[in-house]
Tab-separated table of C-alpha atoms and ligand atoms in Angstrom:
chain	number	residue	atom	x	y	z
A	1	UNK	CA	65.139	23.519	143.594
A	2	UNK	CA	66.115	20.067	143.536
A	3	UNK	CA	68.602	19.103	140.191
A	4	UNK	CA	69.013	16.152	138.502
A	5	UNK	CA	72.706	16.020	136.157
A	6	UNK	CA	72.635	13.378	133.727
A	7	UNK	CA	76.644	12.522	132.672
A	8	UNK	CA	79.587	11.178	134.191
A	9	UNK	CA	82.599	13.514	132.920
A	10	UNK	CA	84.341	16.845	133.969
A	11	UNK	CA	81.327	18.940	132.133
A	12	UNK	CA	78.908	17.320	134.414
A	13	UNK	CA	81.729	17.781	137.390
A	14	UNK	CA	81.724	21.600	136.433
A	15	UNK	CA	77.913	21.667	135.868
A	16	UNK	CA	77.393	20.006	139.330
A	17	UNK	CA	80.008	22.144	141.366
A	18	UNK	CA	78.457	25.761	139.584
A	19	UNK	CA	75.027	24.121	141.103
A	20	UNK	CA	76.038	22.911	144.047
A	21	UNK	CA	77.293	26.373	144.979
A	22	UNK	CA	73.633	27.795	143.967
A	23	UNK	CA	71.842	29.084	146.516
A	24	UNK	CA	68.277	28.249	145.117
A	25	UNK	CA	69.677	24.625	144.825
A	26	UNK	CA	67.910	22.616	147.645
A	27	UNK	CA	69.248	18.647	146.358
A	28	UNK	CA	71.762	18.108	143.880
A	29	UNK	CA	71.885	14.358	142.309
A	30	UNK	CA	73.836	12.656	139.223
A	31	UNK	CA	73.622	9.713	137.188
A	32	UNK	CA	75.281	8.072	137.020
A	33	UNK	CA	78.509	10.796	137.986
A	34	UNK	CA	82.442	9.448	139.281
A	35	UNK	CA	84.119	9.978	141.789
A	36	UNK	CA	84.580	13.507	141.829
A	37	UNK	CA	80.820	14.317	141.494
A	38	UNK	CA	79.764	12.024	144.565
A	39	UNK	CA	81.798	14.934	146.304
A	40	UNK	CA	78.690	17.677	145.381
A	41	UNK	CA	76.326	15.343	144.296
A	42	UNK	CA	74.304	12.130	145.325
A	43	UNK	CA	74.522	9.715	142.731
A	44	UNK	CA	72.366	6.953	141.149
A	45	UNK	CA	72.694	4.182	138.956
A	46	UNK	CA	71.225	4.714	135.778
A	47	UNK	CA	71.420	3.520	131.772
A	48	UNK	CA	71.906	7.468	130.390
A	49	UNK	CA	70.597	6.174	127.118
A	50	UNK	CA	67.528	4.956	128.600
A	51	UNK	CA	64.919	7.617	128.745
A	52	UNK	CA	62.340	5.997	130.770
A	53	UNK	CA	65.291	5.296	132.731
A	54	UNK	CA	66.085	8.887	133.685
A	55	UNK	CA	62.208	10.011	133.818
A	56	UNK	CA	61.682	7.316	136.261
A	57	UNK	CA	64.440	8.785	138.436
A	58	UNK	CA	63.828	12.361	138.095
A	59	UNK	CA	60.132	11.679	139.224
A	60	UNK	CA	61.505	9.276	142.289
A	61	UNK	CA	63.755	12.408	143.574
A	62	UNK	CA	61.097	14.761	142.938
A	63	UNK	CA	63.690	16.403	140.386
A	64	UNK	CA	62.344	20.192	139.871
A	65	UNK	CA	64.606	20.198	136.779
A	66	UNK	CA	67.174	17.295	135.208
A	67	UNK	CA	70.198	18.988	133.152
A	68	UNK	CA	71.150	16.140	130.469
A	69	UNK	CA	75.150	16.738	129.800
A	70	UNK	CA	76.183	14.757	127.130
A	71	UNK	CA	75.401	14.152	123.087
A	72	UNK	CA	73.978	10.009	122.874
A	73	UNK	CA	71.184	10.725	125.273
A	74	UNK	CA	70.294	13.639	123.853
A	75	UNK	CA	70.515	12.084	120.388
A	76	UNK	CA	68.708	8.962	121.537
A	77	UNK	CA	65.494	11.200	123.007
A	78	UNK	CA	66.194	10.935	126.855
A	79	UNK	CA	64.968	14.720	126.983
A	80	UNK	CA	61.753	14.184	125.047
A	81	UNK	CA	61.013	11.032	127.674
A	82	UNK	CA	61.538	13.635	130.454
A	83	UNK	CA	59.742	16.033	129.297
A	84	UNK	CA	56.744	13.869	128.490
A	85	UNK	CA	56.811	12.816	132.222
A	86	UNK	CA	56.109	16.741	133.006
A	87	UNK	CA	59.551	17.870	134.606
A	88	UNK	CA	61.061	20.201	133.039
A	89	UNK	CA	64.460	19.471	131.195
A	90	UNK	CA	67.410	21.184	129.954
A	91	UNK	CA	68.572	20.202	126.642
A	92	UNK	CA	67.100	19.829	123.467
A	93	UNK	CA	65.024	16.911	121.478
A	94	UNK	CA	66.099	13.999	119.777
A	95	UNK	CA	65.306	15.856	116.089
A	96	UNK	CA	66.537	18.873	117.492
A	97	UNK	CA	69.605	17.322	118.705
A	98	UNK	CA	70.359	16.017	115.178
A	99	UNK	CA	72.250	19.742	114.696
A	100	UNK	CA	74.867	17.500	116.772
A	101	UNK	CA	73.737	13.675	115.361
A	102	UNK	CA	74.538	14.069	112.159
A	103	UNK	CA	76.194	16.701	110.654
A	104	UNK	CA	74.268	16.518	107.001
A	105	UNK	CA	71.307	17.569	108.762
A	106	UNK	CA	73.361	20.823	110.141
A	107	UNK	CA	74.850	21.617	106.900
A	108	UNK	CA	71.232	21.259	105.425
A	109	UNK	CA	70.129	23.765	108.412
A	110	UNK	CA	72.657	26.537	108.157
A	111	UNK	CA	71.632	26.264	104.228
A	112	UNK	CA	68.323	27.525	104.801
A	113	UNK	CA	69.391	29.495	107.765
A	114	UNK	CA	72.079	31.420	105.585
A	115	UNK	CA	74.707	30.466	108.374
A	116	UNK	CA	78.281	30.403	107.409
A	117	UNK	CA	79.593	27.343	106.676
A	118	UNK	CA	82.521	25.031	104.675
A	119	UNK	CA	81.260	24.106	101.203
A	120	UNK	CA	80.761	20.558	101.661
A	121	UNK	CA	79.617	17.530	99.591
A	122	UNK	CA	77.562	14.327	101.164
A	123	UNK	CA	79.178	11.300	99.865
A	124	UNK	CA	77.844	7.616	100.255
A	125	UNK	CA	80.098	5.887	97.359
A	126	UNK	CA	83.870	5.731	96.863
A	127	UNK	CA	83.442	7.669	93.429
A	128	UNK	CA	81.388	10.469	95.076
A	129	UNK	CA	84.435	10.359	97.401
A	130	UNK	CA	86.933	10.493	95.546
A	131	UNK	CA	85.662	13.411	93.342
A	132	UNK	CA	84.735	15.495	96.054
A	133	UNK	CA	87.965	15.394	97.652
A	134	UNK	CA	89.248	16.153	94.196
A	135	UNK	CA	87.482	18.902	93.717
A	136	UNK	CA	88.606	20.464	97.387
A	137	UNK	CA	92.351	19.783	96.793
A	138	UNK	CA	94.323	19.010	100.287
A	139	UNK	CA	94.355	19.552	103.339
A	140	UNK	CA	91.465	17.221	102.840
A	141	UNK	CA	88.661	16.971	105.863
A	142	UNK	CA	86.206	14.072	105.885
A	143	UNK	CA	83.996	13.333	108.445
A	144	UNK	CA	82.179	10.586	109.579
A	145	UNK	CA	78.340	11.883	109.250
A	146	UNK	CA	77.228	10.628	112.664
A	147	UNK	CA	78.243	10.947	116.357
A	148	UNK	CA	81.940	9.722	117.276
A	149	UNK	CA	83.107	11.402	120.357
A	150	UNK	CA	85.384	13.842	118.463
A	151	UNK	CA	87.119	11.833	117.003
A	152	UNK	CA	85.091	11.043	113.569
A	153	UNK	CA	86.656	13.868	111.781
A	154	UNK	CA	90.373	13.507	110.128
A	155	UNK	CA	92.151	16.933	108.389
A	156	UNK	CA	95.342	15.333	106.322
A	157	UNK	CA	97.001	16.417	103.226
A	158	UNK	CA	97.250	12.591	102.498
A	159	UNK	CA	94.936	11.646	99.583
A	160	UNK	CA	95.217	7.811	100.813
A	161	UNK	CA	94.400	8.446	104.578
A	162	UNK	CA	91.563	10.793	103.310
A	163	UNK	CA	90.372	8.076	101.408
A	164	UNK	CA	90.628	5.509	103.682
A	165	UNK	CA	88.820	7.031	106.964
A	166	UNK	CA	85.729	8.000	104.190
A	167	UNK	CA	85.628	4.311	103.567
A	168	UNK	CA	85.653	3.345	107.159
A	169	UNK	CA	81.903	5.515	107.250
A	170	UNK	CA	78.932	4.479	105.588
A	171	UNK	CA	78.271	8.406	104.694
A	172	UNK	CA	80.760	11.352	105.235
A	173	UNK	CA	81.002	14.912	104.676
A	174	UNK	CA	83.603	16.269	102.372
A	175	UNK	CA	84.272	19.965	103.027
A	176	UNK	CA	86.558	22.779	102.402
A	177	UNK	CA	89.196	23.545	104.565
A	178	UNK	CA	89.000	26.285	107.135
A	179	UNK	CA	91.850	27.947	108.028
A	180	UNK	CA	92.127	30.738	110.847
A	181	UNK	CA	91.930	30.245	114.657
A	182	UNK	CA	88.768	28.213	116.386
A	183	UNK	CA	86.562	29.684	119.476
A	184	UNK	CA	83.648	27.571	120.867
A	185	UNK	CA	81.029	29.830	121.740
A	186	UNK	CA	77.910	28.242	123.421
A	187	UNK	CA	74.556	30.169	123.908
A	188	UNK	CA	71.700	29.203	126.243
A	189	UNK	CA	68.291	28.739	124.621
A	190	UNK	CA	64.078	28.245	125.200
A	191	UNK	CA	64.095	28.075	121.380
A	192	UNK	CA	63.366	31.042	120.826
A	193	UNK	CA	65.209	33.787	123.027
A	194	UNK	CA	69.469	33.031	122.916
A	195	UNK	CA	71.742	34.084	125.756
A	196	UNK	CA	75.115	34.037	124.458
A	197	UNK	CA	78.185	32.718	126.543
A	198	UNK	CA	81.372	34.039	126.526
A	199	UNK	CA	84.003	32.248	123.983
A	200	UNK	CA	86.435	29.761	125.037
A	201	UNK	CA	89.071	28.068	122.713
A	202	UNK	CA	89.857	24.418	123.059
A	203	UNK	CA	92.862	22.356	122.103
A	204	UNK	CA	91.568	19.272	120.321
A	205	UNK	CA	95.081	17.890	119.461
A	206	UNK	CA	96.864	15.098	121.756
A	207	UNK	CA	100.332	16.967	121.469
A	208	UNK	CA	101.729	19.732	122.064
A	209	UNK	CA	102.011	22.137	119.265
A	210	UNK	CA	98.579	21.035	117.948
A	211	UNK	CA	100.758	17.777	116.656
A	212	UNK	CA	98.648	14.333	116.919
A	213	UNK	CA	95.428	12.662	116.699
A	214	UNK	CA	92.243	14.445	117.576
A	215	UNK	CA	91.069	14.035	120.641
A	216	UNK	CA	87.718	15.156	122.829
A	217	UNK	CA	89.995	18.267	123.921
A	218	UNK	CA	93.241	18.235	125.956
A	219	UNK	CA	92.714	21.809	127.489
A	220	UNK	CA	90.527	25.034	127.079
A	221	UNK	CA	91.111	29.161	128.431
A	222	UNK	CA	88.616	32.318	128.258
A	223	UNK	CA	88.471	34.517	127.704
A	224	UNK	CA	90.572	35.093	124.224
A	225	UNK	CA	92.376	38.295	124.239
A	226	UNK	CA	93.005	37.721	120.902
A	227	UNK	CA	89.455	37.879	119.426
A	228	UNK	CA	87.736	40.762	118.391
A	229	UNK	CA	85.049	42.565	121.536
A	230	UNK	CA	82.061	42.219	118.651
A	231	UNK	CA	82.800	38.658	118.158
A	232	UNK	CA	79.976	37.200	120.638
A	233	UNK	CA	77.436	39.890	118.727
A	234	UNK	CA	78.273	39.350	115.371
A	235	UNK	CA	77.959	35.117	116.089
A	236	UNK	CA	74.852	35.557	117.840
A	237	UNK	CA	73.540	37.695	114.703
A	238	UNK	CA	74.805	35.632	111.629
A	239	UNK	CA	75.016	31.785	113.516
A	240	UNK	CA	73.081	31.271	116.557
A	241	UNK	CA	70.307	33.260	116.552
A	242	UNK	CA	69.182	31.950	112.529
A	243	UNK	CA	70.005	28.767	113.016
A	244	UNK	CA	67.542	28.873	116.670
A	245	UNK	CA	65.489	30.499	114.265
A	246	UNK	CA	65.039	28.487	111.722
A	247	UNK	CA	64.390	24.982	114.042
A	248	UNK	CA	61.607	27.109	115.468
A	249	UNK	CA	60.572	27.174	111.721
A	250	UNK	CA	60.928	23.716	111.108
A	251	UNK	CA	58.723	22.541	114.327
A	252	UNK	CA	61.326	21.291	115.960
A	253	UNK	CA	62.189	24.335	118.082
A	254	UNK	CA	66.062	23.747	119.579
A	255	UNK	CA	66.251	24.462	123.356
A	256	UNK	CA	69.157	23.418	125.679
A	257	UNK	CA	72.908	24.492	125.000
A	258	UNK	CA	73.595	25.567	121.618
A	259	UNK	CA	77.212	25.043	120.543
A	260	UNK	CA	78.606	26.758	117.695
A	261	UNK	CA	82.571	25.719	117.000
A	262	UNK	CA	83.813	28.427	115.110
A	263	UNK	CA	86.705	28.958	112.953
A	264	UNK	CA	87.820	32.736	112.247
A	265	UNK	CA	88.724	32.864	109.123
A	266	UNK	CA	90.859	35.803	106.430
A	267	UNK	CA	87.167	35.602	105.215
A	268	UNK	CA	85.169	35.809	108.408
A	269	UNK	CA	83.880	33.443	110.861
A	270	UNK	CA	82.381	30.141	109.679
A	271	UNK	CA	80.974	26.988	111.284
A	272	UNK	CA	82.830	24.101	111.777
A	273	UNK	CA	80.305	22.102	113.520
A	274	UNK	CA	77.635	22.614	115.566
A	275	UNK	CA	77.016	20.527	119.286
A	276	UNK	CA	73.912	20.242	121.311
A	277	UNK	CA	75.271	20.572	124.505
A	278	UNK	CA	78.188	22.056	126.783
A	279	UNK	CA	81.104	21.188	125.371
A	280	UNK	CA	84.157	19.508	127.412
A	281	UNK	CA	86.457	20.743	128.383
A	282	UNK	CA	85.034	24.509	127.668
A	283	UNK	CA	82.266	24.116	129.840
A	284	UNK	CA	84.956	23.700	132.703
A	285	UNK	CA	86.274	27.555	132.089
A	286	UNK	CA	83.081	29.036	130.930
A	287	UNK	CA	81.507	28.578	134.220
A	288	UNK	CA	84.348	28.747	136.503
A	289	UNK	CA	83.951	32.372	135.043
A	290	UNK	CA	79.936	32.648	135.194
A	291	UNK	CA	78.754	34.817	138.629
A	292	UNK	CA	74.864	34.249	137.688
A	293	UNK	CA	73.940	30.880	139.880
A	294	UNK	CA	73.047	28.517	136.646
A	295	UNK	CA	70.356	26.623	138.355
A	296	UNK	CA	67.492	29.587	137.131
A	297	UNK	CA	68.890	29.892	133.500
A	298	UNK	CA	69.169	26.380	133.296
A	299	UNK	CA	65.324	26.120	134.217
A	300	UNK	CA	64.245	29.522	132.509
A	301	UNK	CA	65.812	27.614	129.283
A	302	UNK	CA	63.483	24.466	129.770
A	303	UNK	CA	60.523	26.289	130.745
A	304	UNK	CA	60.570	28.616	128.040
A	305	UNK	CA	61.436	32.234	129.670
A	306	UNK	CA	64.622	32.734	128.861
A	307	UNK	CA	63.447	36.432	127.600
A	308	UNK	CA	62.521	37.512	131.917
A	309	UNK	CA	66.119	37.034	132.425
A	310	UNK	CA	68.612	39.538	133.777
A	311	UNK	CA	71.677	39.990	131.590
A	312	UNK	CA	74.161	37.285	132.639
A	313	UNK	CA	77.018	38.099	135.120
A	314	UNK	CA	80.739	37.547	134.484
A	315	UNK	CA	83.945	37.970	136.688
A	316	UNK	CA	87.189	39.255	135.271
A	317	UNK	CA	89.173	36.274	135.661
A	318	UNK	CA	90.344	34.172	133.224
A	319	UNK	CA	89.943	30.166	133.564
A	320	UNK	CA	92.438	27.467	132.397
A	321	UNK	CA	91.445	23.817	132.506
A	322	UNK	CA	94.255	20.908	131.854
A	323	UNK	CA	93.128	17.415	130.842
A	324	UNK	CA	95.410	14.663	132.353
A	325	UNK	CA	94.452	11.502	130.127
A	326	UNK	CA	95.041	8.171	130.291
A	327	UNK	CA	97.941	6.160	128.842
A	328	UNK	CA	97.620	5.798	125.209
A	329	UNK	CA	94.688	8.003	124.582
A	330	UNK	CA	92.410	8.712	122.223
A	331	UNK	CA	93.406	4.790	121.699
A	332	UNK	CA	92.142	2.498	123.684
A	333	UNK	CA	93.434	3.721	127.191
A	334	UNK	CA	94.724	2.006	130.096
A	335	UNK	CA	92.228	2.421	132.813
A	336	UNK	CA	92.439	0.922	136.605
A	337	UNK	CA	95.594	2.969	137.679
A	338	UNK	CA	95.740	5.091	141.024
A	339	UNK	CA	95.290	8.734	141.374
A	340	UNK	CA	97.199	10.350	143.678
A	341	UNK	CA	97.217	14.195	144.979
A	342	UNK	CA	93.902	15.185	144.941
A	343	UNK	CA	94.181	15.801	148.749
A	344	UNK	CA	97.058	18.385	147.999
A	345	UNK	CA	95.441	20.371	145.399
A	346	UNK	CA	92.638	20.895	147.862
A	347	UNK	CA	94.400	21.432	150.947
A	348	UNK	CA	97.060	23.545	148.832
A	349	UNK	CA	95.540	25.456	145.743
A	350	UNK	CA	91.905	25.719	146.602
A	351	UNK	CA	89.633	27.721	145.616
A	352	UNK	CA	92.122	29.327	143.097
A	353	UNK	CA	92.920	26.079	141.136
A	354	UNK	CA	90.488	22.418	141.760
A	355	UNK	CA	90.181	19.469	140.294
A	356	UNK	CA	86.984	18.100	137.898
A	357	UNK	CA	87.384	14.885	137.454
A	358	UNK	CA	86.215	12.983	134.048
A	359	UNK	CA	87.039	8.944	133.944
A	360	UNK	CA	87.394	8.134	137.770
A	361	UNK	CA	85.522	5.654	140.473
A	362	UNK	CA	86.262	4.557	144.050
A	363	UNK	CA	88.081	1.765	144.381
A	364	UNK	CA	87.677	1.497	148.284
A	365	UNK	CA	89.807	4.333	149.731
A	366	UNK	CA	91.708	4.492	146.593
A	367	UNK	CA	90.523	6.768	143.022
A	368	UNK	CA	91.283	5.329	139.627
A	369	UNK	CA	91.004	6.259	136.383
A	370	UNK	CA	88.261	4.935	134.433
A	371	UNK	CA	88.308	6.358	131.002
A	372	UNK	CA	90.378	8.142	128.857
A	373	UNK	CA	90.238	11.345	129.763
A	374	UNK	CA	90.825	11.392	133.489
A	375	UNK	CA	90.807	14.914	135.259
A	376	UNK	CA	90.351	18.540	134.125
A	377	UNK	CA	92.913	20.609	136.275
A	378	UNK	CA	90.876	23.851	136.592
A	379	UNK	CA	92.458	27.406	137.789
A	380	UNK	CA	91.317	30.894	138.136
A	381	UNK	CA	93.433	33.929	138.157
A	382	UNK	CA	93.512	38.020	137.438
A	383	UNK	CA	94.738	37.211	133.797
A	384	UNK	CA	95.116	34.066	131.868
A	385	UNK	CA	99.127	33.947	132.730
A	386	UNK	CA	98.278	34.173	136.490
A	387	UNK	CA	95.430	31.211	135.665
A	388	UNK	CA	97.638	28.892	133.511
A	389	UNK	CA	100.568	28.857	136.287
A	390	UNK	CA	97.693	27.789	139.257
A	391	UNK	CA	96.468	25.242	136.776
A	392	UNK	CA	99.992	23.365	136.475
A	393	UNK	CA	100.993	23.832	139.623
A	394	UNK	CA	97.896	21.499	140.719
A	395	UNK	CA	99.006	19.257	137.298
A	396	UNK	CA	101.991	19.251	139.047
A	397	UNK	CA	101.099	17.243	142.351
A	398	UNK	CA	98.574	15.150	140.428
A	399	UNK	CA	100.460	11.134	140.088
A	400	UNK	CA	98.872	9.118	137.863
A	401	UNK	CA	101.094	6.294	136.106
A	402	UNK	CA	101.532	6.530	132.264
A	403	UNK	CA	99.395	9.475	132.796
A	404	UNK	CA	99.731	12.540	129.287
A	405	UNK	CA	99.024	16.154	129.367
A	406	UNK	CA	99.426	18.901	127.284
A	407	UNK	CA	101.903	21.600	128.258
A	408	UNK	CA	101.128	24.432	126.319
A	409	UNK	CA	97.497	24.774	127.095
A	410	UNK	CA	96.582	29.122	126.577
A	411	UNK	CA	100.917	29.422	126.465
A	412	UNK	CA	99.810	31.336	123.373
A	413	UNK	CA	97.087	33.657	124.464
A	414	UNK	CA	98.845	34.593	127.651
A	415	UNK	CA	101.847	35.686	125.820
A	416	UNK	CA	99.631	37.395	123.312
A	417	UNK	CA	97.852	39.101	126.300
A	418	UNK	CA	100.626	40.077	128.020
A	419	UNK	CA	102.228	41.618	125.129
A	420	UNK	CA	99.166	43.449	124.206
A	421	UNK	CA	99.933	44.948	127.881
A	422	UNK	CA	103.070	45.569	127.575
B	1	AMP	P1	84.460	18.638	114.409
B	1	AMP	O1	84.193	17.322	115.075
B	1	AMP	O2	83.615	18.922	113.227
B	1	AMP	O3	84.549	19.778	115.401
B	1	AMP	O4	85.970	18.583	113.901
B	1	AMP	C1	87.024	18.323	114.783
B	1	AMP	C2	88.171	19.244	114.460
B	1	AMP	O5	88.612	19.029	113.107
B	1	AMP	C3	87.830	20.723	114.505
B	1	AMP	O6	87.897	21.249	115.788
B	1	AMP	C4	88.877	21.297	113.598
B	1	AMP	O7	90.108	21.422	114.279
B	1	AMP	C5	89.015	20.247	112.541
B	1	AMP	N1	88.155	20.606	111.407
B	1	AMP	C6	86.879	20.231	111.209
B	1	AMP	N2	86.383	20.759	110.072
B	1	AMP	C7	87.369	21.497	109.539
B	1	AMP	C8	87.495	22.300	108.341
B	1	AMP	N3	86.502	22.403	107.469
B	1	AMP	N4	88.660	22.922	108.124
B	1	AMP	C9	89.689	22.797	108.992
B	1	AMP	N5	89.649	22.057	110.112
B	1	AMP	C10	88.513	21.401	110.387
B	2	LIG	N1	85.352	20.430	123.156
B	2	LIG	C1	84.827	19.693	122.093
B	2	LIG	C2	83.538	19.106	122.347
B	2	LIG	O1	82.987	19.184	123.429
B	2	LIG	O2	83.005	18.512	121.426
């Protein structure tokens, strides 16, 4: 089977290196990739947004199925101009993809779906605004309706910076606050049939401590020995599946990666948002943990038999990714700067512990970053202590000037863990 990835960060590193280590995968290509990818991949030039763009190209490599990673081309119909070329594509359609584009439209689907949710007001005006977030009380969360990397939401107790990111949007949501831990939990779907993944939890905060903006995600683990065995059921039953269901309903059937962010709640599990693709950095320990080879669930997903699949296979590990990001992000970060100690981490800590890499590109024999979030440090081990200590090790040897991590990524859940041992 030849693959095309569509993407250029550590999700479409991880996506690439679970395919290239496929045995029914016959050419592996990327567009437009980094540095890492070129590693497993070939890679092309190509506008992502540009779906004519991308059909051209899958058609030129003969592509038996292109895998589209991230949100904007999904949102701006690169899988619909695929798919209307004839070759079969993972992720969903532009309308479909509006679960992710705009989160009114997902609050308006898990109403008629009976998913879940934060109540939650659509505001346009600085009155509507204002009362909502009135009514609420603090913490307040507003979020900017449409797509914004992760970064569109803010969660303050401060009336005046409430107020002032709403105004900065031309429509937000005003919800409730959720408290309660979060788990991402991402199902595969044809639209109709949903394979559930395991959870993962993310750490969207800069800082340590969960202090500082939000970012795309500093870190993710899985599994969570925290959550409850009948957590992945009981999602699949009350979130994934009716919300799947009701797209079908709608004509505008949802098929690609469904991502429900969760939070767990003293009053049971709610939405926070919904995504229509793998997220990042989850994606990274998700399928370092997958056995199945991805390349025929990926393709049983676009072609619509999803159902004449065997149960999905997992290992026992547990997965840790670290996100080494540029100086000064999720501002404007400083890109251009060297990356050193690659070479180690794969001479020293392979296959145990490896390195995705996000914003990088040659620069002759040299790496350098190239976006804010740089690398995803990536370990396996027997339990999620075992897993976090590979991870930083690798971290560790990693030199990249004015470089930021966070250093408590699954500290929690592997003292949790081990304690539940004990
Ligand atoms: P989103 O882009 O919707 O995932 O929001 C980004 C982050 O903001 C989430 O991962 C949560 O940490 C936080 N957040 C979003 N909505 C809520 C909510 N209703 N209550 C508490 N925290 C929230
Ligand atoms: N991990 C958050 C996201 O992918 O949106």
């Amino acid at each position: 089977m030849k693959v095309l990835v569509i993407g250029s960060g550590a999700r479409e590193h991880a996506l690439c290196r679970s395919l290239s280590l496929d045995p029914d995968v016959t050419a592996l290509h990327c567009a437009p990739g980094n540095a890492g990818i070129a590693e497993v991949a070939d890679l092309h030039p190509v506008d992502a947004l540009d779906g004519d763009a991308v059909a051209e190209l899958a058609a030129g490599l003969g592509a038996d199925l292109v895998v589209v990673g991230p949100e904007a081309p999904l949102v701006a119909g690169v899988a619909d101009a695929v798919r209307a070329a004839g070759i079969p594509v993972f992720g969903p359609s532009r309308e479909a993809a509006q679960l992710e584009g705009s989160k009114a439209f997902a609050k308006d689907v898990m109403a008629a779906a009976g998913v879940p949710t934060a109540r939650s007001y659509v505001c346009t005006t600085a009155e509507e605004t204002a009362e909502a977030l009135d009514a609420f009380g603090a913490p307040y969360v507003v979020k900017d309706d449409g797509l914004a990397a992760g970064k569109g939401v803010v969660v303050t107790d401060d009336l005046h910076a409430a107020e002032q990111h709403a105004a900065g949007c031309d429509r937000v949501v005003i919800e409730e606050f959720l408290d309660g831990p979060e788990v991402s939990l991402f199902a595969i779907t044809d639209g109709e049939t949903v394979v559930p993944l395991q959870p993962a939890q993310d750490f969207k905060r800069a800082l340590d401590g969960d202090e500082g903006p939000n970012t795309g995600g500093m870190g993710a683990y899985s599994p969570l020995p925290w959550a409850e065995p009948k957590l992945v059921d009981e999602v699949l039953r009350t979130v994934l599946q009716p919300t799947v269901d009701e797209l079908h309903r709608r004509g505008t059937p949802f098929s690609g990666l469904l991502y429900a962010g969760l939070a767990i709640t003293s009053r049971g599990v709610r939405v926070i948002e919904f995504n229509a693709r793998f997220g990042d950095p989850e994606t990274q320990v998700v399928l370092a943990r997958l056995k199945t080879p991805l390349a025929g669930v990926l393709l049983a997903a676009a072609n619509g038999t999803l159902a004449d699949q065997p149960p999905l296979r997992w290992r026992e590990d547990a997965a840790v990714t670290v996100v080494v990001a540029s100086h000064n992000y999720p501002g404007t970060p400083r890109t251009g700067d060297p990356i050193t100690g690659l070479d180690e981490v794969a001479a020293e800590d392979a296959p145990d512990a490896y390195v995705l890499h996000a914003g990088t590109k040659r620069d002759g024999d040299a790496v350098v970053s190239a976006g804010g979030r740089v690398l995803s440090v990536t370990a396996t081990g027997k339990d999620l202590t075992e897993a976090r200590e590979r991870a930083y090790r690798a971290v560790g040897r990693i030199r990249l000037d004015g470089s930021q991590h966070r250093t408590d990524i699954a500290a929690r859940a592997a003292q949790s863990a081990q304690t539940a041992t004990a």
